[in-house]
PDB file of C-alpha atoms in Angstrom:
ATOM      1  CA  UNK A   1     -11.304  15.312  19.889  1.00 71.00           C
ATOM      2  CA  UNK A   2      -8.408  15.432  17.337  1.00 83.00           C
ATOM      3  CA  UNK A   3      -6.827  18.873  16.302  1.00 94.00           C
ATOM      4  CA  UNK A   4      -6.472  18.981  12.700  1.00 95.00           C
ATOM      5  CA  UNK A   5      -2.675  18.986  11.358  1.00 96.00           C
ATOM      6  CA  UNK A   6      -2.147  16.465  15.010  1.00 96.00           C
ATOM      7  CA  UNK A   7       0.317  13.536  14.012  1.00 97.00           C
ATOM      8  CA  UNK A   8      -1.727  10.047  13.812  1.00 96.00           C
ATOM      9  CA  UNK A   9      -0.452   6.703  14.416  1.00 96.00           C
ATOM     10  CA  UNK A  10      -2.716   4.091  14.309  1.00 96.00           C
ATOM     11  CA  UNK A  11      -3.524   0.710  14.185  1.00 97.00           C
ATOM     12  CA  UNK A  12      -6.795  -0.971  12.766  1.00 97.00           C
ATOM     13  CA  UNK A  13      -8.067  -2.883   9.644  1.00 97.00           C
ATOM     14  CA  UNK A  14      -7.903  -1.106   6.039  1.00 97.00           C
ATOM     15  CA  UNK A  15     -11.324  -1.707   4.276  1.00 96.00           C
ATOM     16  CA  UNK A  16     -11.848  -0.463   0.907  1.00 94.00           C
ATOM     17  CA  UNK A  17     -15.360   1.262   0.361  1.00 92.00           C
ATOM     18  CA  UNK A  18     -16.900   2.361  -2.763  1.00 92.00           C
ATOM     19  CA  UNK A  19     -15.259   6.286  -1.733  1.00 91.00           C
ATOM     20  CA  UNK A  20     -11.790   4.807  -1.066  1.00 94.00           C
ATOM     21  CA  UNK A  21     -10.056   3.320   1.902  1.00 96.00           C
ATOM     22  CA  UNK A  22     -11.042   3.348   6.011  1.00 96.00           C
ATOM     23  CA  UNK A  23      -8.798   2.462   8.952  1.00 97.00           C
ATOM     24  CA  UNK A  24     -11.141   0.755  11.204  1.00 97.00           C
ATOM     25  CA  UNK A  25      -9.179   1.722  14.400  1.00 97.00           C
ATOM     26  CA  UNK A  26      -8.430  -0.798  17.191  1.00 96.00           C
ATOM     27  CA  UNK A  27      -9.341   1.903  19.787  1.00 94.00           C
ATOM     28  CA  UNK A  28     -12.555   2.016  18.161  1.00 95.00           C
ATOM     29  CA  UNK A  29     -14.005   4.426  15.443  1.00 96.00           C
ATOM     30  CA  UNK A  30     -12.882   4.853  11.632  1.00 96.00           C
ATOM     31  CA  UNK A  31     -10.656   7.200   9.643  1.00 97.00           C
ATOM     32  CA  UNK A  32     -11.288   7.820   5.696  1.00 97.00           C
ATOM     33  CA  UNK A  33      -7.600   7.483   4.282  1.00 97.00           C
ATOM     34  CA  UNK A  34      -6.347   9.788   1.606  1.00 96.00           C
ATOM     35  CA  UNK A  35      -3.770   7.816   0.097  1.00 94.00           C
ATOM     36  CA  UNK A  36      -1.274   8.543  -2.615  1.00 90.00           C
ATOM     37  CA  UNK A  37      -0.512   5.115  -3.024  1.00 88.00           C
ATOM     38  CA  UNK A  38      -2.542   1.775  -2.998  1.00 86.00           C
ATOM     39  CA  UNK A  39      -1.535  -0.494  -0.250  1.00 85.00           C
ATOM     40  CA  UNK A  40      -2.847  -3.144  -2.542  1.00 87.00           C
ATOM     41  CA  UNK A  41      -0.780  -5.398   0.100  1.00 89.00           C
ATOM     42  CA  UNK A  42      -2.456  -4.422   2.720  1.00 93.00           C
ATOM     43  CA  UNK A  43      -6.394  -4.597   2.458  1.00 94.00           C
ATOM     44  CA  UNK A  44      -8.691  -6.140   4.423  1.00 96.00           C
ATOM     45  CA  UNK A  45      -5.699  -6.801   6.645  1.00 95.00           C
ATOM     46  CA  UNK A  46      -5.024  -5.652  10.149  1.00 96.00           C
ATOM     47  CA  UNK A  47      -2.274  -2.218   9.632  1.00 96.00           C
ATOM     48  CA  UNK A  48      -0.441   0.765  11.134  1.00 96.00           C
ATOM     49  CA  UNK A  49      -1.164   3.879   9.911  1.00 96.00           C
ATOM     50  CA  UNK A  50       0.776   7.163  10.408  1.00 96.00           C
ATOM     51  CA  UNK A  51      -0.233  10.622   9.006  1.00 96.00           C
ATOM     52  CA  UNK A  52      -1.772  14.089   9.955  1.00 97.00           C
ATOM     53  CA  UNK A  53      -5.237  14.400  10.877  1.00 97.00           C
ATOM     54  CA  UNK A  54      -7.281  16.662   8.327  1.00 97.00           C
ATOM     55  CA  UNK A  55     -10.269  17.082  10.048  1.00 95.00           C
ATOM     56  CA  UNK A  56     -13.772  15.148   9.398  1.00 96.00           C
ATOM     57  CA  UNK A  57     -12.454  11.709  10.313  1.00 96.00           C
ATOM     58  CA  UNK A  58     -10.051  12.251   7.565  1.00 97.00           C
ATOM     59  CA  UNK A  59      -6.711  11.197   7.589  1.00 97.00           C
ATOM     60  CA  UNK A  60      -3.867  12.269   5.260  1.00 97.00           C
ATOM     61  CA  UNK A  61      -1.480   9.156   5.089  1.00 96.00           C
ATOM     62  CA  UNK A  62       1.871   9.506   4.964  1.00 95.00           C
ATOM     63  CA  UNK A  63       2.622   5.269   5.179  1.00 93.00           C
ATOM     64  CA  UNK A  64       0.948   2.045   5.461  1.00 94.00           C
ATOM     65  CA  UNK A  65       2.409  -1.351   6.800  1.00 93.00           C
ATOM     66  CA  UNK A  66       2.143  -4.511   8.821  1.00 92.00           C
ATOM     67  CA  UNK A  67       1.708  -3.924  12.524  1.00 90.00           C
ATOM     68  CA  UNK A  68       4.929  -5.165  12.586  1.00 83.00           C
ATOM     69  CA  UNK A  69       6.976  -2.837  10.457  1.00 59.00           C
ATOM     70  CA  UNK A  70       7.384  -5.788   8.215  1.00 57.00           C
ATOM     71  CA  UNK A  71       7.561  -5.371   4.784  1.00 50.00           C
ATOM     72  CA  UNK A  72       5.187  -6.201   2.330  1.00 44.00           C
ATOM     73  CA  UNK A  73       5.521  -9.221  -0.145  1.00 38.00           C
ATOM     74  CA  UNK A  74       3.528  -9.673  -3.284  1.00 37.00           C
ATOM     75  CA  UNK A  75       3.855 -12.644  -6.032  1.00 34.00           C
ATOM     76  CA  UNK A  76       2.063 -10.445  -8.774  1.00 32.00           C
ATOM     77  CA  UNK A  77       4.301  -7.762  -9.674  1.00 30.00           C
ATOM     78  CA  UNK A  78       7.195  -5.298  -7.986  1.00 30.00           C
ATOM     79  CA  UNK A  79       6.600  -3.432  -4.995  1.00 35.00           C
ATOM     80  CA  UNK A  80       7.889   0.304  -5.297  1.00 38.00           C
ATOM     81  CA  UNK A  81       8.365   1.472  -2.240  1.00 39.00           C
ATOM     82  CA  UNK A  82       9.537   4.268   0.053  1.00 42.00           C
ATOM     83  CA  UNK A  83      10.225   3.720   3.412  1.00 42.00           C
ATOM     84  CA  UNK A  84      11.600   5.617   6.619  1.00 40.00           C
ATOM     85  CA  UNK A  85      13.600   4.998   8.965  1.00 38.00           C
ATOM     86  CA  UNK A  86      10.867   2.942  11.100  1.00 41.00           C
ATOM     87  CA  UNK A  87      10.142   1.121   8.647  1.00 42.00           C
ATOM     88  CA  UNK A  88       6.314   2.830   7.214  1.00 44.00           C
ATOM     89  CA  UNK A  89       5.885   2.473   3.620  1.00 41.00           C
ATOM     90  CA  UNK A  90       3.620   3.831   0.711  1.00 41.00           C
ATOM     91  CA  UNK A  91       3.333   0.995  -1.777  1.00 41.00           C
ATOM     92  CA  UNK A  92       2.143   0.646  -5.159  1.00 38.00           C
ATOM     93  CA  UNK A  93       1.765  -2.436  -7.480  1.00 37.00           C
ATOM     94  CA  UNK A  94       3.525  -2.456 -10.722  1.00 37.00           C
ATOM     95  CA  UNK A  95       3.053  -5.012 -13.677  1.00 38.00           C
ATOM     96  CA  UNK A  96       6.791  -6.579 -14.240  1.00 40.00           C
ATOM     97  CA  UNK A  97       7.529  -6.773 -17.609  1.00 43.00           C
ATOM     98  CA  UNK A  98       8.246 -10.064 -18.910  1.00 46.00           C
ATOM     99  CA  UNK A  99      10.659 -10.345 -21.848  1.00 47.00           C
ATOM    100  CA  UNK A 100       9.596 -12.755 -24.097  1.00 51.00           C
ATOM    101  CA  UNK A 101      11.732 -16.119 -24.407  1.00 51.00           C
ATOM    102  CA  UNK A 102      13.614 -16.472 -27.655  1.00 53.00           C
ATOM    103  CA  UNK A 103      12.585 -19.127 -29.979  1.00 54.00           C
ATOM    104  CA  UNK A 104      15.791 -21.277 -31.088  1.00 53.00           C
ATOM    105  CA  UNK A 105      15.977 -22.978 -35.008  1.00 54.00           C
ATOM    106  CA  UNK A 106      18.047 -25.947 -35.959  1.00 55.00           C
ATOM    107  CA  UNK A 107      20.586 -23.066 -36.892  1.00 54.00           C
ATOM    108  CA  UNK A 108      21.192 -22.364 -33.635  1.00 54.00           C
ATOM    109  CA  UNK A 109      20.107 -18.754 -33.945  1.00 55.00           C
ATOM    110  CA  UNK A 110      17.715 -16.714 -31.817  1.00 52.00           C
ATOM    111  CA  UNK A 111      14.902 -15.172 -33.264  1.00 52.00           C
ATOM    112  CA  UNK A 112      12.769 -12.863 -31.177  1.00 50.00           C
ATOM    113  CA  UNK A 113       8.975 -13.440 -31.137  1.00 49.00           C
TER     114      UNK A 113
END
C-alpha cells in the first residue's frame, strides 16, 4: 500500500471521466489525477505521471508527458508550458490570437478591419 505524501511515477493511459482525469496504470489499478493544468495533449493517450500520493487513489500531479519525455505538439493553439529538468511538463491550451489581415485600397493604404 502507498504512504500518503510517497513520490509517484507512473506510467498508464489518462482517461477523462465525468469527475476529472484517471491514470490507468500499466502495473495495473487507477489513480484520480488532481491536475492544475489540462494535458489537453495528452488524453486518451498512453503517459508518465509524476506527483505525491494523497491518499484514496488520489494523486496530486506535479507533470504530465509522453512516455518518452517528448514534448507535446498541438496545431490548435500555444502550448504554455513548464518543464524540469527531465523533461515532465504541466500543459495548458491557449487560443493564439490572430491579428486580422489589413485590407489594401487602390491608394495603397492599409486600413484595419
Amino acid at each position: 500500500m502507498t504512504e500518503i505524501g510517497a513520490r509517484v511515477d507512473e506510467t498508464g493511459r489518462l482517461v477523462r471521466d465525468e469527475a476529472g482525469f484517471l491514470l490507468q496504470r500499466d502495473l495495473g489499478g487507477s489513480f484520480r489525477l488532481v491536475l492544475l493544468r489540462v494535458p489537453v495533449d495528452h488524453v486518451e493517450k498512453r503517459v508518465r505521471v509524476q506527483g505525491y500520493y494523497a491518499g484514496d487513489g488520489i494523486v496530486e500531479v506535479e507533470g504530465v508527458a509522453a512516455p518518452d519525455g517528448a514534448q507535446p505538439s498541438s496545431d490548435q493553439g500555444l502550448i504554455e508550458s513548464r518543464g524540469s529538468p527531465d523533461a515532465m511538463t504541466s500543459c495548458v491550451l491557449t487560443k493564439r490570437a490572430q491579428a486580422p489581415k489589413p485590407r489594401l485600397f487602390s491608394s495603397g493604404r492599409a486600413v484595419s478591419q
